[in-house]
Structures are given as C-alpha cells and as structure tokens.
Amino acid sequence: MLEDLAALGSGFAVALQPQNIALMVAGIVLGVLIGVLPGLGGANGIAILLPLTFALPPVSAIILLSCIYWGALFGGAITSVLFNIPGEPWSVATTFDGYPMAQQGKAGEALTAAFTSSFVGALVAVVMITFLAPLVAEFALKFGPPEFFAVMFLSFACFVGLSRGSPFKAVAAMMFGFILAGVGMDGVTGQMRMTFGSIELMRGIDFLVVVIGLFGLSEILVSIEEGLRFKGQRAVITLKTVLRTWAELPRHWWLFIRSSVIGCWMGITPAGATPASFMSYGVARRMSKDPNGFGKGKVEGVVAPETAAHAAGTSALLPMLSLGVPGSPTAAVLLGGLIMWGLQPGPMLFVEQKDFVWGLIASMYLGNVVGLVIVLACVPWFAAILRVPFSIIAAVILMVCAIGAYTVNSSEFDIVLMLVFGVIGYVMKKLDYPLAPLVLALVLGDRTEEAFRQSLLLSEGSMGVFFSNWLVGGIMTAGLAVLFYPLIGRVLRALSPRAAAA
Amino acid sequence: MTTLARRQLFAATGASVIAAPALAPQAAAQRAWEPARPVQFIVPAGTGGGADQMARVIQGIVSKHSLMRQPLMVVNKAGGAGAEGFLEVKNARANPHYIIISLSNIFTTPLSTGVPFSWRDLTPVKMLALDEFVLWVNAQSPWTTLRQFVEAARAGRLRMGGTGSRQEDQIITVAIQRATGATFTYVPFRGGGEVATQLVGRHIDATVNNPIEAVTHWRSGTLRPLCVFDARRLPGEGRVTETMGWQDIPTCREAGLDVEYLMMRAIFMAPGVQPAQAEYFRTLLARVMETPEWRDLMAQGAFNTTTMTGDPFRTWLEREEQRHRSLMQEAGFLAQ
Amino acid sequence: MSATHPELIGTVATAERGPSLRAMEIATAVLLMAAGGIAMADSVRVGMGWGADGPLSGTFPFWLGVILVLASLGNLVSALRMRAKPGSFATLGQLRLVATVLAPTAAYVALIPFGGIYVTSAVLIAFFMIRFGEFRWRSAVPAGLAASLLAFMTFEQWFLVPLPKGPVETFLGF
C-alpha cells in the first residue's frame, strides 16, 4: 500500500509537468466540445488525436486522451440540460430533471449541479481505483452472463413502476422500446429479426438516433406550440449562481454517496455508465420523500444520474487496463492506442508499466479538477446560449440533430429515422406516454436478452443458473425485492386494518 | 453537372486503360495517380475488434510517417455482420477514395445473411497478414494437452466461447466437433477481449481466440494454449511467458486434431477502379508494412505474415470462398 | 354521460378546434398494436419457442409483441370510454405552428442525400432566420454560411468525420 502511494506520488510529479498540464487543459476543452455535439463521441476525438500522440511520451499521450474522455463526460450534460438533447447516452437520465430546471430559468443551477456531481462521482471512483484496483479486478472476473443479466434485471427493477399516469401506457412504451432494441441481427444465433430485407435495419436501431429524435427534435415541436421561443431564456446567470448552488449541494451528501456506490458497482461489473445513470435515478426517486417532484425539475434528479454515470465511466477504465476488455467504444479506441505505444493492456500492465499506470491515475485526479474549474467557469456562457433568438438556435439545433444522427453509423437513413422519432416523440408527449421506459428498454434491451440467453446456453437450458451462487442469487433476490416491494407494501397495508383506518 | 462530366471523364480514361494496357506513356502518367480528396477507410466491424485495431494502426502509421498527402479516415460500418460496409464499397463503383479492410466475414456474411455480395464485387488490393487461432483453456483446468482436452470434451459437453455467431470462431468449433466427435456448447460474445475474460473467470471452458486477444492473460499465467490451427508453428523468437514462447505451442495437427483455419486481413477497393489507383494503395501498404510499428504489431499478435497480391491472391480468395461455403453448409449456417 | 355538460363541449368545440384527444389516443393505440402484430408475425417466421439451449430468436420479440398488443388494447378501451371527456390533442393554430417547423425540417432531411448536409443546413438556417426571426437576407445568408462552414471545419477538417456531401463540395474538390 505504501509502495503504491509512493508510486502515485511520482505519478503526480509526472502529471504536474507544465507540458502535461497544458495537454490536460487542451484535452478537457476538446472533450467538452465533443461531448456537446451529439454523435461525436469520445471515441471520435480520441481516434483522431491518437496519431498526433505518437510524438509524445506515452504518459503525456494518455493524459491528453483521457482528458478528452473526462471532457466528453462533462460535456454530455450541457445539451441535455439546455435543449433536452442528450449528447451522450449516459446523459439521457440527466434530461429528466435538468431540462425542466432550465425551463424554469434554473439552467445555471442545473449545470452547476451536473458538473459538480460528475466531479464527485469521478473522484470517488478514482479513489477506489487507487486503493482497490487489484481487488476490484478480481471481483470483475466473477461476472459471467448470469451475473450480468442479474445486474440488468436489478436496473430494470429499480426503474419500473416509477412512471405516473396510466400503467398501460408505461407498459406499451416499454414493450415498444424492447421491440425496437430487437431489430437487427440477433447476437446469439446470427439470425435477422424484423429487418424485412432492409440493409439499413440489419444494423439495428441505434439508441442515440432514437433519443435525439424522441427528446431533442420533439422538444422543439412541443415548445413551438407555445409560440416561437424557448422557455427559461430570460434567466440571468453569473458565477454567483454557481456559488449559490454549491451552498445547497452538501445537503444531498447521502445521495452523492449512494449514487457513487451505484456508479462504481455498475462500472466494474461492467454494465457501464448508461444503466448506472438510470438505476441511480430510479433509486433516488424511490428513496425520496417527494417522489412526485422528480421529472419536474428537482436538483436531486440531476445529481443522482450524473454522479453515477461518472463514477461508472471512471471505474470502467479499470477493467480495460487490468483485463484488456474495453467497457465502451471510447475505451476500445484507447486500448488500440496502448498497443500503438507498445504497451499491452491486461494484467501485466500493472506489473510491467507501473509508471504509466500511476501517471494515468494521477492524471485522473488532476484532469477532473482542471475539468471542473473549466466547465464551471463557463456555466454563464453555456446558459447564455439560451438567449440566442429562437429563429437561429432552432435551426442550429436541427442541424446538430441531423449531424448527430448521421455520425452514429454514417447513414443518411438514420437522419430520416431521427425525424420519424421526433414526430413519434411529439405525439407520445402530448398523449402522456412516458418516454423513460421506452428509452431504458431500448438501451438495455438487447444486452439483457443476450445475457439471458447466453446464461441458458451455459446452463443447457436450466433457469437455476440465476441462483447458482451467492453473487448472482443475491443480485436476483435484490432485484425481485425491489420489483415487488411496492406490491408487498400495499398488501401489508391492506392486511392491517388498523393502519388503513388511521 | 460538373461532377457528372468529371465522373464520365474518369470512366472514359478507365475504359481506355483497360482497352489498351500496352500504351506506355499513358501508363506512366497513370502511375502518378494520388488521392485527390480524403480517403475513407471502411471497417466492416465494430470499434475495438481485431480489424478495427489494425485499421487504426494503419491510420496511425500513415499519419505518423506522412505517407499520404490526403487524410485517411476510419469509418466503422458494422451493420448486418459487416454487410453494410461491403455494400457501401461495392456501390461506390470506380471511386478510388474508398478502401476497406476485410476479415473472414467477406465470405461468411453473404452466406449467413443472404445479402448479395462477394469478394468478386470488389477490387482485391493486398493481403496484409493472416490472423492465427489458438485453442485456449484456463490455466487451472486439468487439461495440459490437446488429447486430454478432447477426451474431456467427448466425455461431457464443454462450453466453448467465441466472438459472434456463425462466424469464424463458431466455424472452427464446428470443425473441431466433426474431427473429434465431441459436442460443444457454443456461446457467442461480443468481442475477443470479453471472451478471454470469461475464460479467465471460468464461465466457459475453452476459446479459439486470436493470439493478440489472449496473450496478456497467458503471460499473467491465467490461460494456457493447447494448439494453433495452422500448418506450421507460430513465428516469433524468444519467450512470451517465463517458460514458453509462441513457437512452443504445437500445431493442432501435430497434436492429433486435423483442423486448420486462418483469417485473412486484406485490403480491397471499390469495383472498377483504375489499375494505377490500386497500385497507389499497394505501394502505400507496402511502405506501411516496412515500418517498425507494423512489425511490432505483427510480433505482438503472432500474425502469420504471409502477404499476397495479384493472381496468387485471387486464387487464394477463390479457394477460401469455396472452403467457407462447404464449412458453412455442413454446419447448417446458410441463410434460409 | 355526454348529455350532462352540453355547454362545455360546445365551448370547447368553438375555442379549440383540432383533432380530438380521443381520436389521437385511438390512432396511437391502433398503431402500437400494429407494431406488436408485426413483431409477432416476424417472430413466428424466425422461429419461436424454447429450443434445446434456451429460447429461440423469435421467442422474446413474440411475447413482447403480445404484451404490447394487450397494453394497447387497454389503452384503446380507455380511449373509447372517454367519450365524455372533452379536449383536443392540439388546436389547429398550434398544429399550424408545428407544421411551419416540421415541413421545412422534413424537406431538409429529404434533401440531404442530394445536396449534402452543409449546403442544406446553410439554407435551413437562413430560411429560419428570415421566416421566424424577421432577419434580412443580408444577415441571414452569411449567418447560415458561417454556421455551415464552422460545421465543415469541425467535422471534415479537425475530427476527420466525413458527413454527407453534395455537388458543391465535389466541385470544390472535397
């Protein structure tokens, strides 16, 4: 342990060289830009800059690239809050309360809360990586398909039953999401499902394309009904807003801790940042004293998903380094970079390339601090975008939506799909169909099904595999308990007449 | 209008070159061809896989050593098991600003999905290398030789993990089944890295991963190679682990299992491009392959460094296409 | 039930004309039922049921389709029951506003494959500025071009992400 701390110390010494600090700032700024533009993911930025980094020493190169990653994580929240367009998949849950806050003129508060939460989540995850890396890597190995399915099941269980209004509509929306997720090639048998001979559909329906239409485009349509302008544009936001929000945030310390734990757990398992954000949002709402305030602009609804997403995004780098398994496309491209620098990701990296590993971990600390300072300083600017006249900003948003939809798969068909989902989203919003279950099912649906079927292949068809050891059995039991808790509670209340009378 | 005229001009010169290849001055003028705009480098697979990694390394080498004046942009088109990427290039007839890296899915995808294309629809440029396959088991398993493994597989159903469905990993699994009479439960995963981790965690019993996907786990002592699916042993001097090097892994045939499989990593262009244009990329790739970075990649991944161009390459492609058809047919993987 | 508040329905009909909420509810429920039906039909084609090693490809989509049809049936019944409930999906005025944005957007999306994304975006931005913002040609056209140029530099030049290009870009040699 002491040895590790000394190694971390020398890592800081490397990361604090002026050249590396400059690279950090450049990386964060670029990353924020990439995170803001939907469709242009961290993977793009890193892939493009990768060749430029060959002239740098590996530690400097990884500092630059991982800072792009942090910047993209921060940046994803900006468009979610301001325009209801999630820049990255893991910021979808941030729109649920972040956008209503912006409509109420509290864009500055929402952005400050989002950035600060990101920072806290990432910091907790980095601390965990620093002290528990070997242990955590060991734990990640315990996750086979049944365990993975159990985690997915738990995410769904946390989220189901949250929506207000007609349960039929919630079920219909969720099933529609699942069916959309099933379009394309079935990963287990290689058969085509619901593609009807179309090459475009064989690729499957991408989550980001749907979300850009369903959230971003449909929001423009809904907001113009009330005249050609956006709500909340009158708010004046200065750096004082940042300080005021900060004074409020410590009250939510328990929420921060809980969300960080959920995020770290989901990052290691490795389910990833997107399910982590949904799960954390669901748990926050269930445990809140005022669950009905969620979705209407509650700061907790921003804190919970952002903290978890970043804790997950950060801790997901651990399986990449220690096992050589990329947790995300971005991590996959980083993995390619490691190979180009002559480093071999995997268990031996921690043994043979100590300087590199600790330099990277040190840059995680510093990169997040630098990132937080930069994005917070820019909050008034970001919020000022809302004051641009509707006639300009609406067209620019439409262009950004089209570009975002296209870049996901370099396909013009996806732009059309985005438009169609924009109209679907408009109709669904007007008729009070909840969009969150649809999105959740779409983003997790195919991987959940895949894990379920892989598990059954491994067990030769026996369902007992989901309770075959303490780990998978424990998660499944937790999932079932969360799922049926409201029902059990109702039954218990009904059975005790005294409580009902009181 | 201007574009149309220009495209017709391209087509016209292309036709005249084919019609009169003996005209020396024209051929000399053609040799000076160079991309006039950014070149799209299509990867018919997702980010992070073997083909994607190789494409990005090539992109990296090209920009690091300034081998091209125009940028090379890597674009992933993984839809329909890569069908999307192949169709895009197939439809970009005579457009010299597209290159595509191909893996075995150029043979398997049309057969398993029924999407109409074949390597004949593209212009073969150069085969860069052949990727090897090794049979891996967990180091804690009791099997230290192929014979023990096969006996265990005959005695009870073992679980074989692999990348994708109805693709190379599953084809090899089926070939092993036919050669040994054992039955495996094939479990598809999304990528080679994931498969290797599942094997380390003992959720599956064996895999046929590429060397580069499993080498780090071999070195850390968690995985054990049993044999390599090639006619000769893997190249590479020296030791990878404390006791073994690549050349210490027996071939499967030596060990008593008559299965051979190699996966090509090759570059193709759109159909109908001029010979000089294909020649430009052939020269470019030859220069890429001379760089130390490329040699590092080859050594790390224990690639079979066979390269081919021209007629031998076409003959090889024809033979492999036939072989894949019969392998897939016997396995029942053809699209209905 | 409907006879109890005739005056209310009367005022609604004059003040907020437009497609009724009920009609939209019914249409949506029917469309979702159709989606479920398609999923079920395709699943039968692929093969559904429990194979030797767990469910076949069509099993999950089939049952998801069944649930979707049942849930939509529930929505349909409650929509049919709300005969008495007044209200419209959106007023004609609102729909007209939505159409003024949706129609140019649809045209924009339709033209991208032919004109490329940069030229069409410049036109879209200039059009929006003139149509909705009462800007003059003199400021709107340069603004549209500037936005497109910025996007071009960002994607094509810096991040090397190729976007759809049309004849203008080809003419300029990109």
mmCIF file of C-alpha atoms in Angstrom, chain A residues 269-468:
data_model
loop_
_atom_site.group_PDB
_atom_site.id
_atom_site.type_symbol
_atom_site.label_atom_id
_atom_site.label_comp_id
_atom_site.label_asym_id
_atom_site.label_seq_id
_atom_site.Cartn_x
_atom_site.Cartn_y
_atom_site.Cartn_z
ATOM 1 C CA THR A 269 -19.494 -5.226 -13.391
ATOM 2 C CA PRO A 270 -19.102 -3.938 -16.318
ATOM 3 C CA ALA A 271 -22.583 -2.774 -17.168
ATOM 4 C CA GLY A 272 -21.383 0.749 -17.897
ATOM 5 C CA ALA A 273 -22.371 4.347 -17.356
ATOM 6 C CA THR A 274 -25.757 4.380 -19.078
ATOM 7 C CA PRO A 275 -27.546 1.746 -16.957
ATOM 8 C CA ALA A 276 -25.791 3.225 -13.922
ATOM 9 C CA SER A 277 -27.373 6.610 -14.539
ATOM 10 C CA PHE A 278 -30.852 5.127 -14.927
ATOM 11 C CA MET A 279 -30.509 2.916 -11.896
ATOM 12 C CA SER A 280 -29.266 5.741 -9.725
ATOM 13 C CA TYR A 281 -32.109 7.998 -10.852
ATOM 14 C CA GLY A 282 -34.636 5.262 -10.097
ATOM 15 C CA VAL A 283 -33.214 4.592 -6.655
ATOM 16 C CA ALA A 284 -33.056 8.304 -5.840
ATOM 17 C CA ARG A 285 -36.697 8.695 -6.709
ATOM 18 C CA ARG A 286 -37.818 5.672 -4.786
ATOM 19 C CA MET A 287 -35.990 6.741 -1.671
ATOM 20 C CA SER A 288 -37.008 10.367 -1.884
ATOM 21 C CA LYS A 289 -39.601 11.870 0.440
ATOM 22 C CA ASP A 290 -41.068 13.681 -2.520
ATOM 23 C CA PRO A 291 -41.042 11.174 -5.387
ATOM 24 C CA ASN A 292 -43.628 13.124 -7.353
ATOM 25 C CA GLY A 293 -41.333 16.122 -7.626
ATOM 26 C CA PHE A 294 -38.979 14.105 -9.828
ATOM 27 C CA GLY A 295 -39.281 14.819 -13.522
ATOM 28 C CA LYS A 296 -40.443 18.339 -12.792
ATOM 29 C CA GLY A 297 -37.105 19.965 -12.146
ATOM 30 C CA LYS A 298 -35.662 18.594 -8.931
ATOM 31 C CA VAL A 299 -31.961 19.061 -8.355
ATOM 32 C CA GLU A 300 -31.694 15.527 -6.935
ATOM 33 C CA GLY A 301 -32.816 14.254 -10.341
ATOM 34 C CA VAL A 302 -29.684 15.815 -11.834
ATOM 35 C CA VAL A 303 -27.281 14.875 -9.076
ATOM 36 C CA ALA A 304 -28.171 11.183 -8.961
ATOM 37 C CA PRO A 305 -27.658 10.203 -12.611
ATOM 38 C CA GLU A 306 -24.632 12.444 -13.173
ATOM 39 C CA THR A 307 -22.774 11.186 -10.105
ATOM 40 C CA ALA A 308 -23.434 7.562 -11.004
ATOM 41 C CA ALA A 309 -22.610 7.997 -14.688
ATOM 42 C CA HIS A 310 -19.207 9.446 -13.920
ATOM 43 C CA ALA A 311 -18.381 7.021 -11.187
ATOM 44 C CA ALA A 312 -19.214 4.271 -13.666
ATOM 45 C CA GLY A 313 -17.394 5.872 -16.592
ATOM 46 C CA THR A 314 -14.269 6.248 -14.489
ATOM 47 C CA SER A 315 -14.294 2.860 -12.856
ATOM 48 C CA ALA A 316 -14.950 1.280 -16.272
ATOM 49 C CA LEU A 317 -11.383 2.196 -17.194
ATOM 50 C CA LEU A 318 -10.219 -0.328 -14.644
ATOM 51 C CA PRO A 319 -11.405 -3.477 -16.453
ATOM 52 C CA MET A 320 -9.878 -2.013 -19.585
ATOM 53 C CA LEU A 321 -6.458 -1.601 -18.021
ATOM 54 C CA SER A 322 -6.400 -4.708 -15.906
ATOM 55 C CA LEU A 323 -8.245 -7.160 -18.115
ATOM 56 C CA GLY A 324 -7.919 -5.710 -21.579
ATOM 57 C CA VAL A 325 -11.692 -5.584 -22.032
ATOM 58 C CA PRO A 326 -12.984 -2.267 -23.289
ATOM 59 C CA GLY A 327 -16.083 -1.139 -21.381
ATOM 60 C CA SER A 328 -17.087 1.351 -24.089
ATOM 61 C CA PRO A 329 -16.163 2.257 -27.674
ATOM 62 C CA THR A 330 -14.035 5.075 -26.293
ATOM 63 C CA ALA A 331 -12.154 2.653 -24.096
ATOM 64 C CA ALA A 332 -11.754 0.387 -27.128
ATOM 65 C CA VAL A 333 -10.012 3.113 -29.080
ATOM 66 C CA LEU A 334 -7.823 3.923 -26.068
ATOM 67 C CA LEU A 335 -6.963 0.245 -25.985
ATOM 68 C CA GLY A 336 -5.788 0.486 -29.578
ATOM 69 C CA GLY A 337 -3.637 3.426 -28.515
ATOM 70 C CA LEU A 338 -1.956 1.422 -25.797
ATOM 71 C CA ILE A 339 -0.974 -1.167 -28.364
ATOM 72 C CA MET A 340 0.451 1.510 -30.674
ATOM 73 C CA TRP A 341 2.687 2.793 -27.870
ATOM 74 C CA GLY A 342 3.960 -0.718 -27.371
ATOM 75 C CA LEU A 343 2.028 -1.222 -24.144
ATOM 76 C CA GLN A 344 -0.011 -4.333 -23.675
ATOM 77 C CA PRO A 345 -3.256 -3.787 -21.793
ATOM 78 C CA GLY A 346 -4.067 -6.555 -19.392
ATOM 79 C CA PRO A 347 -2.998 -7.902 -16.040
ATOM 80 C CA MET A 348 0.711 -7.473 -16.803
ATOM 81 C CA LEU A 349 0.361 -3.708 -17.326
ATOM 82 C CA PHE A 350 0.200 -3.099 -13.576
ATOM 83 C CA VAL A 351 3.360 -5.119 -13.084
ATOM 84 C CA GLU A 352 5.482 -4.063 -16.033
ATOM 85 C CA GLN A 353 4.391 -0.479 -16.651
ATOM 86 C CA LYS A 354 3.963 0.946 -13.167
ATOM 87 C CA ASP A 355 4.993 4.471 -14.199
ATOM 88 C CA PHE A 356 2.433 4.560 -16.928
ATOM 89 C CA VAL A 357 -0.397 3.218 -14.792
ATOM 90 C CA TRP A 358 0.259 5.597 -11.890
ATOM 91 C CA GLY A 359 0.782 8.520 -14.230
ATOM 92 C CA LEU A 360 -2.630 7.783 -15.677
ATOM 93 C CA ILE A 361 -4.255 7.502 -12.261
ATOM 94 C CA ALA A 362 -2.654 10.766 -11.156
ATOM 95 C CA SER A 363 -3.960 12.413 -14.306
ATOM 96 C CA MET A 364 -7.430 11.194 -13.411
ATOM 97 C CA TYR A 365 -7.301 13.239 -10.216
ATOM 98 C CA LEU A 366 -5.822 16.317 -11.820
ATOM 99 C CA GLY A 367 -7.832 16.051 -15.025
ATOM 100 C CA ASN A 368 -11.070 16.090 -13.094
ATOM 101 C CA VAL A 369 -10.057 19.101 -11.016
ATOM 102 C CA VAL A 370 -8.962 21.006 -14.107
ATOM 103 C CA GLY A 371 -12.129 19.922 -15.881
ATOM 104 C CA LEU A 372 -14.404 21.085 -13.091
ATOM 105 C CA VAL A 373 -12.760 24.507 -12.922
ATOM 106 C CA ILE A 374 -13.016 24.967 -16.687
ATOM 107 C CA VAL A 375 -16.638 23.893 -17.084
ATOM 108 C CA LEU A 376 -17.858 25.787 -14.033
ATOM 109 C CA ALA A 377 -16.197 28.942 -15.261
ATOM 110 C CA CYS A 378 -18.112 28.514 -18.486
ATOM 111 C CA VAL A 379 -21.554 27.980 -16.931
ATOM 112 C CA PRO A 380 -22.699 31.562 -17.629
ATOM 113 C CA TRP A 381 -21.601 31.206 -21.247
ATOM 114 C CA PHE A 382 -23.343 27.895 -21.732
ATOM 115 C CA ALA A 383 -26.515 29.281 -20.220
ATOM 116 C CA ALA A 384 -26.236 32.373 -22.416
ATOM 117 C CA ILE A 385 -26.811 30.139 -25.436
ATOM 118 C CA LEU A 386 -30.448 30.101 -24.319
ATOM 119 C CA ARG A 387 -30.684 33.827 -25.059
ATOM 120 C CA VAL A 388 -29.894 33.361 -28.738
ATOM 121 C CA PRO A 389 -33.107 34.068 -30.675
ATOM 122 C CA PHE A 390 -35.288 31.040 -31.407
ATOM 123 C CA SER A 391 -35.094 31.534 -35.159
ATOM 124 C CA ILE A 392 -31.333 30.964 -35.087
ATOM 125 C CA ILE A 393 -30.957 28.415 -32.341
ATOM 126 C CA ALA A 394 -33.810 26.174 -33.549
ATOM 127 C CA ALA A 395 -32.251 25.756 -36.979
ATOM 128 C CA VAL A 396 -28.823 25.169 -35.484
ATOM 129 C CA ILE A 397 -30.295 22.535 -33.156
ATOM 130 C CA LEU A 398 -31.935 20.859 -36.144
ATOM 131 C CA MET A 399 -28.589 20.791 -37.913
ATOM 132 C CA VAL A 400 -26.850 19.408 -34.840
ATOM 133 C CA CYS A 401 -29.566 16.736 -34.508
ATOM 134 C CA ALA A 402 -29.134 15.725 -38.153
ATOM 135 C CA ILE A 403 -25.352 15.587 -37.866
ATOM 136 C CA GLY A 404 -25.609 13.668 -34.611
ATOM 137 C CA ALA A 405 -27.981 11.108 -36.068
ATOM 138 C CA TYR A 406 -25.807 10.707 -39.153
ATOM 139 C CA THR A 407 -22.472 10.267 -37.416
ATOM 140 C CA VAL A 408 -23.635 7.348 -35.277
ATOM 141 C CA ASN A 409 -23.432 4.990 -38.261
ATOM 142 C CA SER A 410 -22.568 7.316 -41.175
ATOM 143 C CA SER A 411 -26.001 6.662 -42.582
ATOM 144 C CA GLU A 412 -28.491 9.052 -44.160
ATOM 145 C CA PHE A 413 -31.271 6.633 -43.290
ATOM 146 C CA ASP A 414 -30.663 7.421 -39.627
ATOM 147 C CA ILE A 415 -31.474 11.097 -40.220
ATOM 148 C CA VAL A 416 -34.871 10.066 -41.553
ATOM 149 C CA LEU A 417 -35.302 7.723 -38.598
ATOM 150 C CA MET A 418 -34.481 10.614 -36.269
ATOM 151 C CA LEU A 419 -37.176 12.743 -37.901
ATOM 152 C CA VAL A 420 -39.730 9.932 -37.585
ATOM 153 C CA PHE A 421 -38.924 9.502 -33.906
ATOM 154 C CA GLY A 422 -39.204 13.253 -33.464
ATOM 155 C CA VAL A 423 -42.822 13.068 -34.590
ATOM 156 C CA ILE A 424 -43.442 9.911 -32.535
ATOM 157 C CA GLY A 425 -41.977 11.661 -29.507
ATOM 158 C CA TYR A 426 -44.197 14.696 -30.065
ATOM 159 C CA VAL A 427 -47.339 12.556 -30.214
ATOM 160 C CA MET A 428 -46.301 10.443 -27.224
ATOM 161 C CA LYS A 429 -45.568 13.507 -25.120
ATOM 162 C CA LYS A 430 -48.913 15.046 -25.966
ATOM 163 C CA LEU A 431 -50.712 11.816 -25.050
ATOM 164 C CA ASP A 432 -48.761 11.318 -21.811
ATOM 165 C CA TYR A 433 -46.951 8.166 -22.860
ATOM 166 C CA PRO A 434 -43.850 8.083 -20.642
ATOM 167 C CA LEU A 435 -40.642 8.153 -22.698
ATOM 168 C CA ALA A 436 -38.242 6.955 -19.999
ATOM 169 C CA PRO A 437 -39.344 3.274 -20.013
ATOM 170 C CA LEU A 438 -39.070 3.243 -23.797
ATOM 171 C CA VAL A 439 -35.533 4.598 -23.717
ATOM 172 C CA LEU A 440 -34.472 2.297 -20.892
ATOM 173 C CA ALA A 441 -35.776 -0.758 -22.733
ATOM 174 C CA LEU A 442 -34.133 0.370 -25.946
ATOM 175 C CA VAL A 443 -30.724 0.942 -24.403
ATOM 176 C CA LEU A 444 -30.593 -2.157 -22.232
ATOM 177 C CA GLY A 445 -32.949 -4.466 -24.076
ATOM 178 C CA ASP A 446 -30.680 -6.340 -26.442
ATOM 179 C CA ARG A 447 -27.827 -6.791 -23.998
ATOM 180 C CA THR A 448 -30.227 -8.060 -21.358
ATOM 181 C CA GLU A 449 -31.731 -10.573 -23.730
ATOM 182 C CA GLU A 450 -28.292 -11.608 -24.902
ATOM 183 C CA ALA A 451 -27.066 -12.170 -21.340
ATOM 184 C CA PHE A 452 -30.193 -14.145 -20.519
ATOM 185 C CA ARG A 453 -29.749 -16.441 -23.497
ATOM 186 C CA GLN A 454 -26.005 -16.806 -23.009
ATOM 187 C CA SER A 455 -26.744 -17.879 -19.436
ATOM 188 C CA LEU A 456 -29.196 -20.508 -20.594
ATOM 189 C CA LEU A 457 -26.709 -21.766 -23.181
ATOM 190 C CA LEU A 458 -24.148 -22.169 -20.408
ATOM 191 C CA SER A 459 -26.607 -23.968 -18.141
ATOM 192 C CA GLU A 460 -28.044 -26.013 -21.013
ATOM 193 C CA GLY A 461 -31.470 -24.549 -20.521
ATOM 194 C CA SER A 462 -31.769 -24.575 -16.743
ATOM 195 C CA MET A 463 -33.188 -21.457 -15.068
ATOM 196 C CA GLY A 464 -31.407 -22.482 -11.883
ATOM 197 C CA VAL A 465 -28.321 -20.713 -13.238
ATOM 198 C CA PHE A 466 -29.707 -17.414 -11.956
ATOM 199 C CA PHE A 467 -29.494 -18.676 -8.380
ATOM 200 C CA SER A 468 -26.438 -20.895 -8.759
#
